[in-house]
PDB file of C-alpha atoms in Angstrom:
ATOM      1  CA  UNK Z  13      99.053  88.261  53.962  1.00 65.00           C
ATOM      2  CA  UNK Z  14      96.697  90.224  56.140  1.00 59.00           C
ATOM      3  CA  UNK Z  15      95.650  93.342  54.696  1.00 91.00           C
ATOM      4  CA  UNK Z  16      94.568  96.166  56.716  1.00 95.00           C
ATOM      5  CA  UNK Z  17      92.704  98.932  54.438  1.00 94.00           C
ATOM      6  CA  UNK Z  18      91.961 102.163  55.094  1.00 95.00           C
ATOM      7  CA  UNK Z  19      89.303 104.089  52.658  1.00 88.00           C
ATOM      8  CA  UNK Z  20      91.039 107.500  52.493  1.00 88.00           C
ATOM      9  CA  UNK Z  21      94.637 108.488  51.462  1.00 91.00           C
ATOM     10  CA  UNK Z  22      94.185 111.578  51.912  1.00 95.00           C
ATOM     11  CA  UNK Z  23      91.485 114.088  53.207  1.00 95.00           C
ATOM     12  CA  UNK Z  24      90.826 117.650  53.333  1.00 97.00           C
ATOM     13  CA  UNK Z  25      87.974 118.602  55.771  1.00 96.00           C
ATOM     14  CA  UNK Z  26      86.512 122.290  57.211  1.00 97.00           C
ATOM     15  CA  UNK Z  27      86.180 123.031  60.310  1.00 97.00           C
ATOM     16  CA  UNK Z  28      83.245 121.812  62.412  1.00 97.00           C
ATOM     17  CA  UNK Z  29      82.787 118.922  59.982  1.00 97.00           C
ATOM     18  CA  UNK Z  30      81.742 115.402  60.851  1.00 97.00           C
ATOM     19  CA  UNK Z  31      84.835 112.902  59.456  1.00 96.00           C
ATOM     20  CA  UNK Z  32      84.435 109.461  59.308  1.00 96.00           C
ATOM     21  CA  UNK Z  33      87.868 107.045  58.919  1.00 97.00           C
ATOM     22  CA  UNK Z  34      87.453 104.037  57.681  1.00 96.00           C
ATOM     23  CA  UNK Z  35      89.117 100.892  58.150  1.00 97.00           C
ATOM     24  CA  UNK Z  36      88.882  97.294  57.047  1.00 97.00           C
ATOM     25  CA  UNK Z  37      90.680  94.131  58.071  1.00 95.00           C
ATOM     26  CA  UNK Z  38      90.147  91.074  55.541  1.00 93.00           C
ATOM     27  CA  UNK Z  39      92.054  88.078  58.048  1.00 83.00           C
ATOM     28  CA  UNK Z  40      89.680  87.616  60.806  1.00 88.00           C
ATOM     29  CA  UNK Z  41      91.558  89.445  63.414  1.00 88.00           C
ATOM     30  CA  UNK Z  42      90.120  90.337  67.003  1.00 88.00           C
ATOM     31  CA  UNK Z  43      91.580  93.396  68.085  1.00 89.00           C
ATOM     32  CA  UNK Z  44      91.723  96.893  65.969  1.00 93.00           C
ATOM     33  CA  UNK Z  45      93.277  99.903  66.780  1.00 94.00           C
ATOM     34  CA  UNK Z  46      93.020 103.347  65.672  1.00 97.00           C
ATOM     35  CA  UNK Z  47      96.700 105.333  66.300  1.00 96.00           C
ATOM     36  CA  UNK Z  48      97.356 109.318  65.155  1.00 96.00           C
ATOM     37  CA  UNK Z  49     100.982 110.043  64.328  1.00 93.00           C
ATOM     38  CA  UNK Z  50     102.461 113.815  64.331  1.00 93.00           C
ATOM     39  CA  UNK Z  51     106.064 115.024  64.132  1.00 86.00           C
ATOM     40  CA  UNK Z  52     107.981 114.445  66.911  1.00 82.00           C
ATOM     41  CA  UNK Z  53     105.786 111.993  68.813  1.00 85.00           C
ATOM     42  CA  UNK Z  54     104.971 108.604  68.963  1.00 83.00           C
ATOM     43  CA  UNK Z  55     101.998 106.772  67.231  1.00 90.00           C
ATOM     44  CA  UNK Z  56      99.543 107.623  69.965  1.00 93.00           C
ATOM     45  CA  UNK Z  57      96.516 105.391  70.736  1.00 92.00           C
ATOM     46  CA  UNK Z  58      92.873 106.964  70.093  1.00 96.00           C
ATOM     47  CA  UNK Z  59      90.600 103.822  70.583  1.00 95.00           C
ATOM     48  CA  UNK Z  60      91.076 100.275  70.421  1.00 92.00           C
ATOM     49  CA  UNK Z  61      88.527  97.382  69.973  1.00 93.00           C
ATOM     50  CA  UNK Z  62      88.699  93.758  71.021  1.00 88.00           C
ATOM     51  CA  UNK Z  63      85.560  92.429  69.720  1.00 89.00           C
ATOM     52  CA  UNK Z  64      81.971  93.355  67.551  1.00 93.00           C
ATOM     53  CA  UNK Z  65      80.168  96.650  69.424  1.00 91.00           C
ATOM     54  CA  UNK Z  66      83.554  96.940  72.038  1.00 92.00           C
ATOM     55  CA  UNK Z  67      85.061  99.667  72.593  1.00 94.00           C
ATOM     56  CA  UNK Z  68      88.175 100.852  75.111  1.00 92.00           C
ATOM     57  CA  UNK Z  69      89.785 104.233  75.296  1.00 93.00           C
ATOM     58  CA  UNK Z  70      93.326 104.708  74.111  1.00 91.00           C
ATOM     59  CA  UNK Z  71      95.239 107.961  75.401  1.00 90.00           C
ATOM     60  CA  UNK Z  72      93.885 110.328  73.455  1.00 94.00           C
ATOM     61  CA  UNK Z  73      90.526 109.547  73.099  1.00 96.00           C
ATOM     62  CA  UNK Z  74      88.843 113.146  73.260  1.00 96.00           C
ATOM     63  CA  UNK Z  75      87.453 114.702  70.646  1.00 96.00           C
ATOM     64  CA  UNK Z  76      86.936 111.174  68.781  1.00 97.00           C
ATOM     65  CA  UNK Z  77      84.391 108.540  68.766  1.00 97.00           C
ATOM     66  CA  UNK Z  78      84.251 104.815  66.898  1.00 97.00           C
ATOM     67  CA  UNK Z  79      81.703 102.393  65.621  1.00 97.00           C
ATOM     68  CA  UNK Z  80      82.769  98.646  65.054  1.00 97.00           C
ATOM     69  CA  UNK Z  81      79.833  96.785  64.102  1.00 96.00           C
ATOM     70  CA  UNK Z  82      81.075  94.283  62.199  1.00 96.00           C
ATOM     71  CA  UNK Z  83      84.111  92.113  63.239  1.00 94.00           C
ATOM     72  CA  UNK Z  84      86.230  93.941  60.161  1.00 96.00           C
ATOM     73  CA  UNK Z  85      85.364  96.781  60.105  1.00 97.00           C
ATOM     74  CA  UNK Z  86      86.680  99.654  62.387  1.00 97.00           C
ATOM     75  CA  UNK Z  87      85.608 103.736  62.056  1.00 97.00           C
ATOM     76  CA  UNK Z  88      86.918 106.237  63.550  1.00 97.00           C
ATOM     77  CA  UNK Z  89      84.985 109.487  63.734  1.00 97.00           C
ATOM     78  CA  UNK Z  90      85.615 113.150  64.278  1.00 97.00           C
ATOM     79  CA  UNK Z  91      82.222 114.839  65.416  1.00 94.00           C
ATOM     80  CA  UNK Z  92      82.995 118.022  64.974  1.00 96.00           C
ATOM     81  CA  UNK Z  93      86.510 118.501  63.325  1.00 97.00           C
ATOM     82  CA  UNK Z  94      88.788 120.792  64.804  1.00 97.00           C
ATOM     83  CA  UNK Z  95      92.171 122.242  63.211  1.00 97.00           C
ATOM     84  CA  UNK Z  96      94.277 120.456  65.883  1.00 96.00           C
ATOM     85  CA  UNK Z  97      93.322 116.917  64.734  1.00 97.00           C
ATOM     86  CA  UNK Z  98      95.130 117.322  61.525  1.00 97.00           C
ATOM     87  CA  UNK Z  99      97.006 114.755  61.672  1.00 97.00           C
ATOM     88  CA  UNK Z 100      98.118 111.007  59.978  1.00 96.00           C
ATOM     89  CA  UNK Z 101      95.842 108.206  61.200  1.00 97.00           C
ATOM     90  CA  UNK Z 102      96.887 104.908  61.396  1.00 97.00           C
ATOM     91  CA  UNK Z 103      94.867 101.853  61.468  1.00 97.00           C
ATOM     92  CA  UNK Z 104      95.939  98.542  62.851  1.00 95.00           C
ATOM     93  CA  UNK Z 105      94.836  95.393  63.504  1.00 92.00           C
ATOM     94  CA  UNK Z 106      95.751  92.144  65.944  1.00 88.00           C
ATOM     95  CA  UNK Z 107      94.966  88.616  66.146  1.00 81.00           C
ATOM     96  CA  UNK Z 108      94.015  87.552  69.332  1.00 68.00           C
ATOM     97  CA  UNK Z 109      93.377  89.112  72.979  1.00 57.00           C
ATOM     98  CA  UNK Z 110      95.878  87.783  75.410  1.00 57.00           C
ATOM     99  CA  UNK Z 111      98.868  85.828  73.146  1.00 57.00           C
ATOM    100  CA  UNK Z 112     101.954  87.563  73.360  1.00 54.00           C
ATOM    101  CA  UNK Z 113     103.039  86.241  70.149  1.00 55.00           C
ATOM    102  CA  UNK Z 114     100.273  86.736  68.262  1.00 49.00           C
ATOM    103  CA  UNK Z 115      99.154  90.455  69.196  1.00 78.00           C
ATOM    104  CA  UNK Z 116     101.622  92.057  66.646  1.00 85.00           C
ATOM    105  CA  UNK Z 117      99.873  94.908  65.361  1.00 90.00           C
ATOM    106  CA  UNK Z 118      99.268  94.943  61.310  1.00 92.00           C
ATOM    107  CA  UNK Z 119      98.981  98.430  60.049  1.00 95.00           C
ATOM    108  CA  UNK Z 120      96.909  99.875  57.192  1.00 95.00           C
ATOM    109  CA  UNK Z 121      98.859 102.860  54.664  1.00 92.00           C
ATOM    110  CA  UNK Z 122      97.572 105.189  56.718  1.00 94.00           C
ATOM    111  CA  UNK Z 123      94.645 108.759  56.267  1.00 96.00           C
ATOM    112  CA  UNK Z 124      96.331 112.073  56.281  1.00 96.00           C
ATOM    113  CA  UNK Z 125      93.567 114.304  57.237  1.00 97.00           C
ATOM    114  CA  UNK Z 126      93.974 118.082  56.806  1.00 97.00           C
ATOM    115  CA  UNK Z 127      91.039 120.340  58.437  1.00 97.00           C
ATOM    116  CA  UNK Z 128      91.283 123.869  57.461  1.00 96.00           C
TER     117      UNK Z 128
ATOM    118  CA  UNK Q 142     101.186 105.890  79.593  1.00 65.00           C
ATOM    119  CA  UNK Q 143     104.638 104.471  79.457  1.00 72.00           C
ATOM    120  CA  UNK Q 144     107.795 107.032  78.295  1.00 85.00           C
ATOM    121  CA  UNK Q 145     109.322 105.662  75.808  1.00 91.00           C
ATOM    122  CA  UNK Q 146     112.858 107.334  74.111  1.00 93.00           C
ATOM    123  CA  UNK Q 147     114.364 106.294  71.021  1.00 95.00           C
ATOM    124  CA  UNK Q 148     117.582 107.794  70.163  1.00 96.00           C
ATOM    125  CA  UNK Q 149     119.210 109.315  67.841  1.00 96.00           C
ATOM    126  CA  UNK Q 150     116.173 110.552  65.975  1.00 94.00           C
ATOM    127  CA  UNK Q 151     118.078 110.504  63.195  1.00 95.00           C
ATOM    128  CA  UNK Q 152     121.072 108.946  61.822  1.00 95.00           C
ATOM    129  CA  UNK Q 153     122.586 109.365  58.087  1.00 96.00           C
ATOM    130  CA  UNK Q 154     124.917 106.284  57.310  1.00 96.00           C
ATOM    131  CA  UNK Q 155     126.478 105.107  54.159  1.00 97.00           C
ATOM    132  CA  UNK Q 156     126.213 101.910  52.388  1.00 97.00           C
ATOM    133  CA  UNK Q 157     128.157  99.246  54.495  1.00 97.00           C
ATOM    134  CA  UNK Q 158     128.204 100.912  57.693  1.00 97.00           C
ATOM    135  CA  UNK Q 159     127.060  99.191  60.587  1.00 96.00           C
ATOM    136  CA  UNK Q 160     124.326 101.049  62.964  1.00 95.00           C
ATOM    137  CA  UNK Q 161     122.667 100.684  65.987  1.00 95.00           C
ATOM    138  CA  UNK Q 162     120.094 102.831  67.929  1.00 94.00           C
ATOM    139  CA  UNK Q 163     118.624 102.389  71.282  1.00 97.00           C
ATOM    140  CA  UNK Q 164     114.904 101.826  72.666  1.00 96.00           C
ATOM    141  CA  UNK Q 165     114.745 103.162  76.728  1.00 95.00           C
ATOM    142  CA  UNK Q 166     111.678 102.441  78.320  1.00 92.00           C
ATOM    143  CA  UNK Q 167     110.536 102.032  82.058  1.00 88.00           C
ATOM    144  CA  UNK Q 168     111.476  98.808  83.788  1.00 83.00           C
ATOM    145  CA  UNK Q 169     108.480  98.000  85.761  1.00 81.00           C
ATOM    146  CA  UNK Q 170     105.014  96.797  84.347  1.00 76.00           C
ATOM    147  CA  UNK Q 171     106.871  95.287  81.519  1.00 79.00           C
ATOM    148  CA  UNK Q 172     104.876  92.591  79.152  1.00 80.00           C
ATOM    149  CA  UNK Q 173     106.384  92.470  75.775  1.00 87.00           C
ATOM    150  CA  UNK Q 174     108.490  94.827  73.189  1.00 92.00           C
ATOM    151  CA  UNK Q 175     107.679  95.340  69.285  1.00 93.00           C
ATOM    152  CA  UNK Q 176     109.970  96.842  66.800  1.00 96.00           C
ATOM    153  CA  UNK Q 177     108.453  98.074  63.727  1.00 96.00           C
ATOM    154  CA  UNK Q 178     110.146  99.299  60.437  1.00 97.00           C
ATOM    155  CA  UNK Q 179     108.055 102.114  58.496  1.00 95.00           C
ATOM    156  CA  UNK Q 180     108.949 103.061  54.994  1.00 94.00           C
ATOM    157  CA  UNK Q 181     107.777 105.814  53.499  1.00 89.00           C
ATOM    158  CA  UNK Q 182     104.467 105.777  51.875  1.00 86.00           C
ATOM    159  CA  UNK Q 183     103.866 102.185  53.382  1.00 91.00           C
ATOM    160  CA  UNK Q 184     102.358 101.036  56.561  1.00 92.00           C
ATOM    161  CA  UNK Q 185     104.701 100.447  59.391  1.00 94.00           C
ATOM    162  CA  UNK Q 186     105.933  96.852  59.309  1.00 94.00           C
ATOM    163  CA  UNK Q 187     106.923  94.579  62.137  1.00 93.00           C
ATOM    164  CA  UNK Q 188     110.292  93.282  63.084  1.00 95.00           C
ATOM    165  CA  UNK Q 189     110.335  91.397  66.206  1.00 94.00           C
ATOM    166  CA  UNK Q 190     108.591  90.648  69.103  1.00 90.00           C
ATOM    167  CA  UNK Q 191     110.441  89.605  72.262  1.00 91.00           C
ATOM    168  CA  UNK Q 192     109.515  89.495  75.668  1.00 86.00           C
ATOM    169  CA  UNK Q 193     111.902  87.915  77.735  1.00 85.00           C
ATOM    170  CA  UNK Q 194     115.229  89.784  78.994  1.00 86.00           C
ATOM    171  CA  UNK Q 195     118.286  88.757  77.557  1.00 88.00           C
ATOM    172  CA  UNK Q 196     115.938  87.933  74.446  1.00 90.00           C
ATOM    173  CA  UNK Q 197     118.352  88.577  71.425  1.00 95.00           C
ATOM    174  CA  UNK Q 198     116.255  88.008  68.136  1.00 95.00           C
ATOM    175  CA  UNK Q 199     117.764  88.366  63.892  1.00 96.00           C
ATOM    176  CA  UNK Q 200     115.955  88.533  60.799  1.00 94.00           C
ATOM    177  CA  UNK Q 201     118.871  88.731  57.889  1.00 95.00           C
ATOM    178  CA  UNK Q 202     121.316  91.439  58.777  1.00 96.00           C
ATOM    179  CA  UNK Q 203     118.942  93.223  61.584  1.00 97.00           C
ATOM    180  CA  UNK Q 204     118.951  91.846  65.189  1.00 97.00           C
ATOM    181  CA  UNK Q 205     117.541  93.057  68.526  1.00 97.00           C
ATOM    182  CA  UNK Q 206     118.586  92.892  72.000  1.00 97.00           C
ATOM    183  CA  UNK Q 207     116.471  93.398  74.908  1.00 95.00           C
ATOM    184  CA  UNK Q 208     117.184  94.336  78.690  1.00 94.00           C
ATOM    185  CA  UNK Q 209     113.923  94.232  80.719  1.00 91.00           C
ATOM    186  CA  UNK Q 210     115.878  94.454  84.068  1.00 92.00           C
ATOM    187  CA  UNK Q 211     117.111  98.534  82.928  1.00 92.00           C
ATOM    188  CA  UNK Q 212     114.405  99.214  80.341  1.00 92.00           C
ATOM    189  CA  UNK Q 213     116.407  99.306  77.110  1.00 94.00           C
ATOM    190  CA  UNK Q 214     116.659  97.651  73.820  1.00 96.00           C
ATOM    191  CA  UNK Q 215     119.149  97.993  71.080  1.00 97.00           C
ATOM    192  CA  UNK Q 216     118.606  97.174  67.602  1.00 98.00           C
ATOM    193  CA  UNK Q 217     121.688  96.735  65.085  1.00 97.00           C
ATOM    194  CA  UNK Q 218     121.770  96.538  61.468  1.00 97.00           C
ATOM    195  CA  UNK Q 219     125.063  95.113  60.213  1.00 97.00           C
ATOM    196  CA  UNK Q 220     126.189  96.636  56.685  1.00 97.00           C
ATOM    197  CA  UNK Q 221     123.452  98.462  55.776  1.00 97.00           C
ATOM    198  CA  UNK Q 222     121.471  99.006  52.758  1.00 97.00           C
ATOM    199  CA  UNK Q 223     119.889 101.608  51.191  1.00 96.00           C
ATOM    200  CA  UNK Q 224     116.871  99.314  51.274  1.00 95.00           C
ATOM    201  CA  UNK Q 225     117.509  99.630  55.037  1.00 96.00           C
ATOM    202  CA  UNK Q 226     116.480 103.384  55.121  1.00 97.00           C
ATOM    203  CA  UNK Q 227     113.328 104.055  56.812  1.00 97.00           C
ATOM    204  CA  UNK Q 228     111.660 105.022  60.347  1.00 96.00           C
ATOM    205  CA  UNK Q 229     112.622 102.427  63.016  1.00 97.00           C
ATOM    206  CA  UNK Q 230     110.000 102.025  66.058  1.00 96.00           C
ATOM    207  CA  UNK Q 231     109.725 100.012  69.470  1.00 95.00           C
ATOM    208  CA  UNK Q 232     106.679  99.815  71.353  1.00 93.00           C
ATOM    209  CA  UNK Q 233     107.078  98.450  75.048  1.00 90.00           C
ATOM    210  CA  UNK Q 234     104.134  97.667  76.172  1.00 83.00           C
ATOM    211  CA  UNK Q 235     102.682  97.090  79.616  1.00 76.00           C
ATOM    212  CA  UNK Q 236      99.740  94.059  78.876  1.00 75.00           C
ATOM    213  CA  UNK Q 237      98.618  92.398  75.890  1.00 70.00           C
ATOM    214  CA  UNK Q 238      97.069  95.529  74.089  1.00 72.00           C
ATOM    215  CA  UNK Q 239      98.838  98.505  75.517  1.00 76.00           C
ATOM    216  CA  UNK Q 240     101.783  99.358  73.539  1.00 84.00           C
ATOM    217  CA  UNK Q 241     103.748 102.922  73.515  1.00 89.00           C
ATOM    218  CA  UNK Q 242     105.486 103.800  70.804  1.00 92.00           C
ATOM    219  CA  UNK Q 243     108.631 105.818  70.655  1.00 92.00           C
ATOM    220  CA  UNK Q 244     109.002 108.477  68.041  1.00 92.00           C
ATOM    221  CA  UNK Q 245     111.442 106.420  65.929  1.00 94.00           C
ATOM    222  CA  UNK Q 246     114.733 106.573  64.469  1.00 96.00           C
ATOM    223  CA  UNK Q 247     114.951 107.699  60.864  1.00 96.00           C
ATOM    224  CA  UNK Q 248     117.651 106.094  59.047  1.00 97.00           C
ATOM    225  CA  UNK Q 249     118.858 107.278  55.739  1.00 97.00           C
ATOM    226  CA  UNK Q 250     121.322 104.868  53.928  1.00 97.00           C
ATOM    227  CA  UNK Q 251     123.475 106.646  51.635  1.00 96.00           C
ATOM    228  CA  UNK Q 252     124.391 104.568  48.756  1.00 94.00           C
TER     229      UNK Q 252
END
């Protein structure tokens, strides 16, 4: 099975704080994703990646950056954390670009961050 | 960014009852729908993946219809479990890596 892992649980950060989210992907898979999820919405897309040093802007990409240097490995960082990015992040990750079939997303357990 | 409703956002059933809940979506740009189950305190889980309208899809007792032409898709679970209780989401999406994902249906099976 493809395992999606995400280094943090949970995370309590202060305000103004550099936060890095990290996320690894042990099956090879081209595309990762980094999603937030809060009450009443829908897992909303921060970044995505489709291969080594790509990037791509999700929806809500402000306030965030990423790094993906190596093919399984995805990070999501918070430059400066602010209280309104407490949140759950989600990490996921696809197989290939373009297959219909085979873009399924596989999700890691998930970071609930907390910035006071 | 693609509005996607789920409805109810909730629904409290008891063991045996049959359930279904609705995915509504926009009916242009359409590529391909995922449903996903997430338990709590696991990651969210996929379910199906269907693209074509009419597309009708079943893993055990849970089965998915879609409707590309009007932008909906209903998914039924037929005598349900309390094993069945968790967060159900669909995620039209609009090419091969832009899905939106509804806020889910929360299902609570009471045994």
């Amino acid at each position: 099975d493809v395992k999606v892992t995400q280094s943090s649980r949970y995370l309590v950060k202060r305000t103004g704080e550099k936060v890095f989210l990290e996320c690894v992907q042990d099956m090879d898979h081209e595309n990762m994703f980094w999603y937030r999820q809060d009450p009443g919405l829908g897992l909303r897309l921060i970044y995505f990646s489709y291969d080594v040093k790509m990037k791509e802007k999700g929806d809500i990409p402000e306030g965030y950056s990423v790094s993906r240097e190596k093919k399984e490995r995805f990070s999501l960082i918070l430059e400066s954390a602010s209280t309104n990015q407490t949140s759950m992040y989600l990490c996921a990750s696809s197989l290939v670009r373009g297959r219909t079939g085979a873009n399924v997303l596989t999700f890691g357990a998930g970071s609930r961050l907390t910035v006071l | 960014i693609l509005n996607v409703e789920q409805s109810p956002q909730s629904l409290h059933v008891q063991e045996g009852d049959s359930t279904n809940f609705t995915c509504s979506f926009p009916s242009s740009n359409f590529y391909a729908l995922h449903w996903y189950r997430w338990e709590t305190a696991k990651s969210p889980e996929a379910l199906f993946v269907m693209t074509l309208n009419g597309d009708e899809k079943k893993k055990g007792r849970i089965s998915a219809t879609l409707n590309t032409k009007e932008g909906y898709s209903y998914l039924y679970i037929k005598g349900s479990q309390p094993e069945d209780s968790a967060t159900y989401l669909c995620a039209p999406g609009s090419n091969f890596n832009k899905f939106y994902f509804g806020s889910g249906t929360k299902l609570n099976v009471k045994p």
